[in-house]
PDB file of N, CA, C and O in Angstrom:
ATOM      1  N   UNK A   1      58.614 -65.474 101.394  1.00 80.00           N
ATOM      2  CA  UNK A   1      57.360 -65.476 100.671  1.00 80.00           C
ATOM      3  C   UNK A   1      57.477 -64.670  99.380  1.00 80.00           C
ATOM      4  O   UNK A   1      56.795 -64.973  98.419  1.00 80.00           O
ATOM      5  N   UNK A   2      58.341 -63.651  99.397  1.00 89.00           N
ATOM      6  CA  UNK A   2      58.492 -62.814  98.215  1.00 89.00           C
ATOM      7  C   UNK A   2      59.204 -63.547  97.083  1.00 89.00           C
ATOM      8  O   UNK A   2      59.090 -63.161  95.930  1.00 89.00           O
ATOM      9  N   UNK A   3      59.952 -64.588  97.391  1.00 92.00           N
ATOM     10  CA  UNK A   3      60.661 -65.344  96.352  1.00 92.00           C
ATOM     11  C   UNK A   3      59.830 -66.529  95.878  1.00 92.00           C
ATOM     12  O   UNK A   3      59.921 -66.932  94.721  1.00 92.00           O
ATOM     13  N   UNK A   4      59.000 -67.096  96.719  1.00 93.00           N
ATOM     14  CA  UNK A   4      58.239 -68.301  96.385  1.00 93.00           C
ATOM     15  C   UNK A   4      57.201 -68.018  95.288  1.00 93.00           C
ATOM     16  O   UNK A   4      57.045 -68.818  94.365  1.00 93.00           O
ATOM     17  N   UNK A   5      56.515 -66.915  95.352  1.00 94.00           N
ATOM     18  CA  UNK A   5      55.468 -66.598  94.374  1.00 94.00           C
ATOM     19  C   UNK A   5      56.054 -66.430  92.963  1.00 94.00           C
ATOM     20  O   UNK A   5      55.534 -67.036  92.020  1.00 94.00           O
ATOM     21  N   UNK A   6      57.122 -65.657  92.759  1.00 95.00           N
ATOM     22  CA  UNK A   6      57.680 -65.562  91.395  1.00 95.00           C
ATOM     23  C   UNK A   6      58.209 -66.900  90.875  1.00 95.00           C
ATOM     24  O   UNK A   6      58.063 -67.203  89.684  1.00 95.00           O
ATOM     25  N   UNK A   7      58.797 -67.703  91.736  1.00 96.00           N
ATOM     26  CA  UNK A   7      59.280 -69.021  91.304  1.00 96.00           C
ATOM     27  C   UNK A   7      58.105 -69.898  90.897  1.00 96.00           C
ATOM     28  O   UNK A   7      58.148 -70.590  89.875  1.00 96.00           O
ATOM     29  N   UNK A   8      57.032 -69.889  91.663  1.00 95.00           N
ATOM     30  CA  UNK A   8      55.843 -70.672  91.326  1.00 95.00           C
ATOM     31  C   UNK A   8      55.224 -70.230  90.018  1.00 95.00           C
ATOM     32  O   UNK A   8      54.839 -71.052  89.184  1.00 95.00           O
ATOM     33  N   UNK A   9      55.123 -68.923  89.823  1.00 96.00           N
ATOM     34  CA  UNK A   9      54.571 -68.406  88.571  1.00 96.00           C
ATOM     35  C   UNK A   9      55.459 -68.753  87.377  1.00 96.00           C
ATOM     36  O   UNK A   9      54.962 -69.041  86.279  1.00 96.00           O
ATOM     37  N   UNK A  10      56.761 -68.745  87.574  1.00 97.00           N
ATOM     38  CA  UNK A  10      57.694 -69.114  86.515  1.00 97.00           C
ATOM     39  C   UNK A  10      57.528 -70.579  86.134  1.00 97.00           C
ATOM     40  O   UNK A  10      57.504 -70.923  84.952  1.00 97.00           O
ATOM     41  N   UNK A  11      57.398 -71.443  87.126  1.00 97.00           N
ATOM     42  CA  UNK A  11      57.212 -72.872  86.865  1.00 97.00           C
ATOM     43  C   UNK A  11      55.901 -73.110  86.117  1.00 97.00           C
ATOM     44  O   UNK A  11      55.860 -73.865  85.145  1.00 97.00           O
ATOM     45  N   UNK A  12      54.830 -72.472  86.540  1.00 97.00           N
ATOM     46  CA  UNK A  12      53.538 -72.623  85.862  1.00 97.00           C
ATOM     47  C   UNK A  12      53.627 -72.089  84.433  1.00 97.00           C
ATOM     48  O   UNK A  12      53.140 -72.728  83.492  1.00 97.00           O
ATOM     49  N   UNK A  13      54.262 -70.963  84.243  1.00 97.00           N
ATOM     50  CA  UNK A  13      54.426 -70.391  82.910  1.00 97.00           C
ATOM     51  C   UNK A  13      55.244 -71.284  81.991  1.00 97.00           C
ATOM     52  O   UNK A  13      54.914 -71.470  80.820  1.00 97.00           O
ATOM     53  N   UNK A  14      56.321 -71.855  82.523  1.00 97.00           N
ATOM     54  CA  UNK A  14      57.141 -72.766  81.715  1.00 97.00           C
ATOM     55  C   UNK A  14      56.380 -74.038  81.361  1.00 97.00           C
ATOM     56  O   UNK A  14      56.520 -74.567  80.261  1.00 97.00           O
ATOM     57  N   UNK A  15      55.556 -74.532  82.270  1.00 96.00           N
ATOM     58  CA  UNK A  15      54.753 -75.723  81.978  1.00 96.00           C
ATOM     59  C   UNK A  15      53.740 -75.435  80.866  1.00 96.00           C
ATOM     60  O   UNK A  15      53.583 -76.240  79.945  1.00 96.00           O
ATOM     61  N   UNK A  16      53.085 -74.290  80.938  1.00 96.00           N
ATOM     62  CA  UNK A  16      52.127 -73.923  79.898  1.00 96.00           C
ATOM     63  C   UNK A  16      52.846 -73.765  78.556  1.00 96.00           C
ATOM     64  O   UNK A  16      52.364 -74.225  77.522  1.00 96.00           O
ATOM     65  N   UNK A  17      54.011 -73.145  78.558  1.00 96.00           N
ATOM     66  CA  UNK A  17      54.799 -72.985  77.342  1.00 96.00           C
ATOM     67  C   UNK A  17      55.202 -74.346  76.776  1.00 96.00           C
ATOM     68  O   UNK A  17      55.141 -74.568  75.564  1.00 96.00           O
ATOM     69  N   UNK A  18      55.591 -75.278  77.639  1.00 95.00           N
ATOM     70  CA  UNK A  18      55.947 -76.633  77.210  1.00 95.00           C
ATOM     71  C   UNK A  18      54.769 -77.317  76.528  1.00 95.00           C
ATOM     72  O   UNK A  18      54.914 -77.922  75.463  1.00 95.00           O
ATOM     73  N   UNK A  19      53.583 -77.231  77.119  1.00 94.00           N
ATOM     74  CA  UNK A  19      52.398 -77.883  76.554  1.00 94.00           C
ATOM     75  C   UNK A  19      52.057 -77.280  75.196  1.00 94.00           C
ATOM     76  O   UNK A  19      51.751 -78.003  74.244  1.00 94.00           O
ATOM     77  N   UNK A  20      52.133 -75.963  75.074  1.00 94.00           N
ATOM     78  CA  UNK A  20      51.813 -75.301  73.804  1.00 94.00           C
ATOM     79  C   UNK A  20      52.806 -75.704  72.719  1.00 94.00           C
ATOM     80  O   UNK A  20      52.412 -76.054  71.601  1.00 94.00           O
ATOM     81  N   UNK A  21      54.092 -75.684  73.018  1.00 94.00           N
ATOM     82  CA  UNK A  21      55.106 -76.030  72.026  1.00 94.00           C
ATOM     83  C   UNK A  21      55.000 -77.506  71.645  1.00 94.00           C
ATOM     84  O   UNK A  21      55.079 -77.860  70.462  1.00 94.00           O
ATOM     85  N   UNK A  22      54.796 -78.378  72.619  1.00 92.00           N
ATOM     86  CA  UNK A  22      54.700 -79.814  72.348  1.00 92.00           C
ATOM     87  C   UNK A  22      53.498 -80.114  71.460  1.00 92.00           C
ATOM     88  O   UNK A  22      53.586 -80.897  70.518  1.00 92.00           O
ATOM     89  N   UNK A  23      52.378 -79.470  71.714  1.00 92.00           N
ATOM     90  CA  UNK A  23      51.178 -79.675  70.904  1.00 92.00           C
ATOM     91  C   UNK A  23      51.387 -79.145  69.491  1.00 92.00           C
ATOM     92  O   UNK A  23      51.000 -79.796  68.512  1.00 92.00           O
ATOM     93  N   UNK A  24      51.998 -77.988  69.359  1.00 92.00           N
ATOM     94  CA  UNK A  24      52.231 -77.404  68.036  1.00 92.00           C
ATOM     95  C   UNK A  24      53.175 -78.269  67.210  1.00 92.00           C
ATOM     96  O   UNK A  24      52.934 -78.497  66.018  1.00 92.00           O
ATOM     97  N   UNK A  25      54.220 -78.784  67.813  1.00 91.00           N
ATOM     98  CA  UNK A  25      55.166 -79.634  67.090  1.00 91.00           C
ATOM     99  C   UNK A  25      54.499 -80.934  66.678  1.00 91.00           C
ATOM    100  O   UNK A  25      54.644 -81.394  65.546  1.00 91.00           O
ATOM    101  N   UNK A  26      53.741 -81.543  67.588  1.00 87.00           N
ATOM    102  CA  UNK A  26      53.073 -82.805  67.282  1.00 87.00           C
ATOM    103  C   UNK A  26      52.076 -82.622  66.133  1.00 87.00           C
ATOM    104  O   UNK A  26      52.035 -83.425  65.201  1.00 87.00           O
ATOM    105  N   UNK A  27      51.265 -81.579  66.188  1.00 88.00           N
ATOM    106  CA  UNK A  27      50.301 -81.331  65.112  1.00 88.00           C
ATOM    107  C   UNK A  27      51.013 -80.974  63.815  1.00 88.00           C
ATOM    108  O   UNK A  27      50.580 -81.371  62.737  1.00 88.00           O
ATOM    109  N   UNK A  28      52.090 -80.226  63.901  1.00 88.00           N
ATOM    110  CA  UNK A  28      52.841 -79.864  62.700  1.00 88.00           C
ATOM    111  C   UNK A  28      53.435 -81.074  62.009  1.00 88.00           C
ATOM    112  O   UNK A  28      53.397 -81.186  60.784  1.00 88.00           O
ATOM    113  N   UNK A  29      53.970 -82.003  62.773  1.00 83.00           N
ATOM    114  CA  UNK A  29      54.546 -83.211  62.191  1.00 83.00           C
ATOM    115  C   UNK A  29      53.452 -84.101  61.637  1.00 83.00           C
ATOM    116  O   UNK A  29      53.574 -84.649  60.540  1.00 83.00           O
ATOM    117  N   UNK A  30      52.360 -84.270  62.358  1.00 79.00           N
ATOM    118  CA  UNK A  30      51.290 -85.156  61.918  1.00 79.00           C
ATOM    119  C   UNK A  30      50.582 -84.632  60.684  1.00 79.00           C
ATOM    120  O   UNK A  30      50.064 -85.420  59.896  1.00 79.00           O
ATOM    121  N   UNK A  31      50.511 -83.331  60.494  1.00 85.00           N
ATOM    122  CA  UNK A  31      49.799 -82.772  59.350  1.00 85.00           C
ATOM    123  C   UNK A  31      50.727 -82.515  58.156  1.00 85.00           C
ATOM    124  O   UNK A  31      50.247 -82.132  57.097  1.00 85.00           O
ATOM    125  N   UNK A  32      52.026 -82.725  58.319  1.00 89.00           N
ATOM    126  CA  UNK A  32      52.943 -82.516  57.200  1.00 89.00           C
ATOM    127  C   UNK A  32      52.869 -83.704  56.248  1.00 89.00           C
ATOM    128  O   UNK A  32      52.391 -84.784  56.585  1.00 89.00           O
ATOM    129  N   UNK A  33      53.361 -83.515  55.051  1.00 89.00           N
ATOM    130  CA  UNK A  33      53.336 -84.581  54.045  1.00 89.00           C
ATOM    131  C   UNK A  33      54.209 -85.750  54.493  1.00 89.00           C
ATOM    132  O   UNK A  33      53.806 -86.915  54.384  1.00 89.00           O
ATOM    133  N   UNK A  34      55.363 -85.452  55.022  1.00 85.00           N
ATOM    134  CA  UNK A  34      56.260 -86.517  55.477  1.00 85.00           C
ATOM    135  C   UNK A  34      55.646 -87.272  56.655  1.00 85.00           C
ATOM    136  O   UNK A  34      55.731 -88.495  56.730  1.00 85.00           O
ATOM    137  N   UNK A  35      55.009 -86.550  57.561  1.00 81.00           N
ATOM    138  CA  UNK A  35      54.344 -87.206  58.691  1.00 81.00           C
ATOM    139  C   UNK A  35      53.224 -88.118  58.241  1.00 81.00           C
ATOM    140  O   UNK A  35      53.044 -89.221  58.782  1.00 81.00           O
ATOM    141  N   UNK A  36      52.468 -87.713  57.237  1.00 83.00           N
ATOM    142  CA  UNK A  36      51.390 -88.554  56.723  1.00 83.00           C
ATOM    143  C   UNK A  36      51.952 -89.785  56.023  1.00 83.00           C
ATOM    144  O   UNK A  36      51.407 -90.886  56.148  1.00 83.00           O
ATOM    145  N   UNK A  37      53.052 -89.623  55.278  1.00 85.00           N
ATOM    146  CA  UNK A  37      53.679 -90.771  54.613  1.00 85.00           C
ATOM    147  C   UNK A  37      54.192 -91.763  55.652  1.00 85.00           C
ATOM    148  O   UNK A  37      54.013 -92.981  55.504  1.00 85.00           O
ATOM    149  N   UNK A  38      54.820 -91.260  56.720  1.00 81.00           N
ATOM    150  CA  UNK A  38      55.314 -92.153  57.758  1.00 81.00           C
ATOM    151  C   UNK A  38      54.173 -92.880  58.472  1.00 81.00           C
ATOM    152  O   UNK A  38      54.305 -94.058  58.808  1.00 81.00           O
ATOM    153  N   UNK A  39      53.060 -92.194  58.690  1.00 80.00           N
ATOM    154  CA  UNK A  39      51.915 -92.845  59.317  1.00 80.00           C
ATOM    155  C   UNK A  39      51.379 -93.968  58.435  1.00 80.00           C
ATOM    156  O   UNK A  39      51.048 -95.039  58.918  1.00 80.00           O
ATOM    157  N   UNK A  40      51.285 -93.724  57.133  1.00 83.00           N
ATOM    158  CA  UNK A  40      50.801 -94.755  56.222  1.00 83.00           C
ATOM    159  C   UNK A  40      51.783 -95.913  56.133  1.00 83.00           C
ATOM    160  O   UNK A  40      51.383 -97.075  56.122  1.00 83.00           O
ATOM    161  N   UNK A  41      53.068 -95.598  56.088  1.00 84.00           N
ATOM    162  CA  UNK A  41      54.090 -96.630  55.935  1.00 84.00           C
ATOM    163  C   UNK A  41      54.158 -97.529  57.163  1.00 84.00           C
ATOM    164  O   UNK A  41      54.268 -98.746  57.048  1.00 84.00           O
ATOM    165  N   UNK A  42      54.096 -96.939  58.339  1.00 81.00           N
ATOM    166  CA  UNK A  42      54.239 -97.704  59.579  1.00 81.00           C
ATOM    167  C   UNK A  42      52.919 -97.976  60.263  1.00 81.00           C
ATOM    168  O   UNK A  42      52.888 -98.537  61.356  1.00 81.00           O
ATOM    169  N   UNK A  43      51.821 -97.562  59.656  1.00 74.00           N
ATOM    170  CA  UNK A  43      50.477 -97.762  60.196  1.00 74.00           C
ATOM    171  C   UNK A  43      50.382 -97.312  61.653  1.00 74.00           C
ATOM    172  O   UNK A  43      49.950 -98.038  62.529  1.00 74.00           O
ATOM    173  N   UNK A  44      50.817 -96.081  61.907  1.00 65.00           N
ATOM    174  CA  UNK A  44      50.823 -95.536  63.264  1.00 65.00           C
ATOM    175  C   UNK A  44      49.577 -94.704  63.537  1.00 65.00           C
ATOM    176  O   UNK A  44      49.570 -93.854  64.402  1.00 65.00           O
ATOM    177  N   UNK A  45      48.514 -94.927  62.805  1.00 59.00           N
ATOM    178  CA  UNK A  45      47.302 -94.125  62.961  1.00 59.00           C
ATOM    179  C   UNK A  45      46.709 -94.370  64.338  1.00 59.00           C
ATOM    180  O   UNK A  45      46.493 -95.494  64.764  1.00 59.00           O
ATOM    181  N   UNK A  46      46.425 -93.288  65.054  1.00 60.00           N
ATOM    182  CA  UNK A  46      45.803 -93.391  66.367  1.00 60.00           C
ATOM    183  C   UNK A  46      44.317 -93.132  66.230  1.00 60.00           C
ATOM    184  O   UNK A  46      43.910 -92.150  65.628  1.00 60.00           O
ATOM    185  N   UNK A  47      43.523 -94.003  66.787  1.00 60.00           N
ATOM    186  CA  UNK A  47      42.082 -93.838  66.747  1.00 60.00           C
ATOM    187  C   UNK A  47      41.534 -93.346  68.079  1.00 60.00           C
ATOM    188  O   UNK A  47      40.330 -93.270  68.258  1.00 60.00           O
ATOM    189  N   UNK A  48      42.422 -93.037  69.011  1.00 60.00           N
ATOM    190  CA  UNK A  48      41.960 -92.556  70.308  1.00 60.00           C
ATOM    191  C   UNK A  48      41.421 -91.139  70.177  1.00 60.00           C
ATOM    192  O   UNK A  48      42.008 -90.299  69.519  1.00 60.00           O
ATOM    193  N   UNK A  49      40.303 -90.901  70.799  1.00 64.00           N
ATOM    194  CA  UNK A  49      39.704 -89.573  70.805  1.00 64.00           C
ATOM    195  C   UNK A  49      40.118 -88.851  72.086  1.00 64.00           C
ATOM    196  O   UNK A  49      40.178 -89.437  73.154  1.00 64.00           O
ATOM    197  N   UNK A  50      40.362 -87.584  71.951  1.00 62.00           N
ATOM    198  CA  UNK A  50      40.700 -86.741  73.082  1.00 62.00           C
ATOM    199  C   UNK A  50      39.609 -85.694  73.247  1.00 62.00           C
ATOM    200  O   UNK A  50      38.904 -85.364  72.300  1.00 62.00           O
ATOM    201  N   UNK A  51      39.469 -85.192  74.447  1.00 59.00           N
ATOM    202  CA  UNK A  51      38.489 -84.133  74.643  1.00 59.00           C
ATOM    203  C   UNK A  51      38.899 -82.869  73.891  1.00 59.00           C
ATOM    204  O   UNK A  51      38.077 -82.021  73.605  1.00 59.00           O
ATOM    205  N   UNK A  52      40.162 -82.762  73.514  1.00 61.00           N
ATOM    206  CA  UNK A  52      40.627 -81.607  72.753  1.00 61.00           C
ATOM    207  C   UNK A  52      40.234 -81.706  71.281  1.00 61.00           C
ATOM    208  O   UNK A  52      40.268 -80.717  70.563  1.00 61.00           O
ATOM    209  N   UNK A  53      39.856 -82.911  70.811  1.00 61.00           N
ATOM    210  CA  UNK A  53      39.457 -83.083  69.415  1.00 61.00           C
ATOM    211  C   UNK A  53      38.088 -82.489  69.124  1.00 61.00           C
ATOM    212  O   UNK A  53      37.753 -82.222  67.984  1.00 61.00           O
ATOM    213  N   UNK A  54      37.277 -82.278  70.139  1.00 63.00           N
ATOM    214  CA  UNK A  54      35.932 -81.790  69.953  1.00 63.00           C
ATOM    215  C   UNK A  54      35.928 -80.266  70.119  1.00 63.00           C
ATOM    216  O   UNK A  54      35.527 -79.740  71.141  1.00 63.00           O
ATOM    217  N   UNK A  55      36.367 -79.570  69.084  1.00 60.00           N
ATOM    218  CA  UNK A  55      36.432 -78.112  69.123  1.00 60.00           C
ATOM    219  C   UNK A  55      35.094 -77.523  68.699  1.00 60.00           C
ATOM    220  O   UNK A  55      34.341 -78.110  67.940  1.00 60.00           O
ATOM    221  N   UNK A  56      34.804 -76.349  69.190  1.00 60.00           N
ATOM    222  CA  UNK A  56      33.585 -75.672  68.793  1.00 60.00           C
ATOM    223  C   UNK A  56      33.649 -75.201  67.350  1.00 60.00           C
ATOM    224  O   UNK A  56      32.631 -75.125  66.674  1.00 60.00           O
ATOM    225  N   UNK A  57      34.859 -74.909  66.872  1.00 60.00           N
ATOM    226  CA  UNK A  57      34.982 -74.431  65.496  1.00 60.00           C
ATOM    227  C   UNK A  57      35.264 -75.559  64.512  1.00 60.00           C
ATOM    228  O   UNK A  57      35.588 -75.328  63.370  1.00 60.00           O
ATOM    229  N   UNK A  58      35.112 -76.792  64.952  1.00 57.00           N
ATOM    230  CA  UNK A  58      35.315 -77.948  64.092  1.00 57.00           C
ATOM    231  C   UNK A  58      34.077 -78.135  63.226  1.00 57.00           C
ATOM    232  O   UNK A  58      32.980 -78.331  63.714  1.00 57.00           O
ATOM    233  N   UNK A  59      34.231 -78.089  61.909  1.00 57.00           N
ATOM    234  CA  UNK A  59      33.090 -78.160  60.995  1.00 57.00           C
ATOM    235  C   UNK A  59      32.646 -79.583  60.685  1.00 57.00           C
ATOM    236  O   UNK A  59      31.697 -79.786  59.956  1.00 57.00           O
ATOM    237  N   UNK A  60      33.320 -80.569  61.188  1.00 53.00           N
ATOM    238  CA  UNK A  60      32.955 -81.947  60.889  1.00 53.00           C
ATOM    239  C   UNK A  60      31.830 -82.425  61.735  1.00 53.00           C
ATOM    240  O   UNK A  60      31.573 -82.168  62.790  1.00 53.00           O
TER     241      UNK A  60
END
């Protein structure tokens, strides 16, 4: 039991770290100039809304 809890916490921590890094990279690429040019060139614009798009600090 003493080994299972640290392993579980490590797995949960790594998953959270993965989600944070993946989101940061995706937003960084999409908001960069090259990412915007590629979206326009290949028409890869996504119109899907996510529950994460509705932020409280969003001024739109």
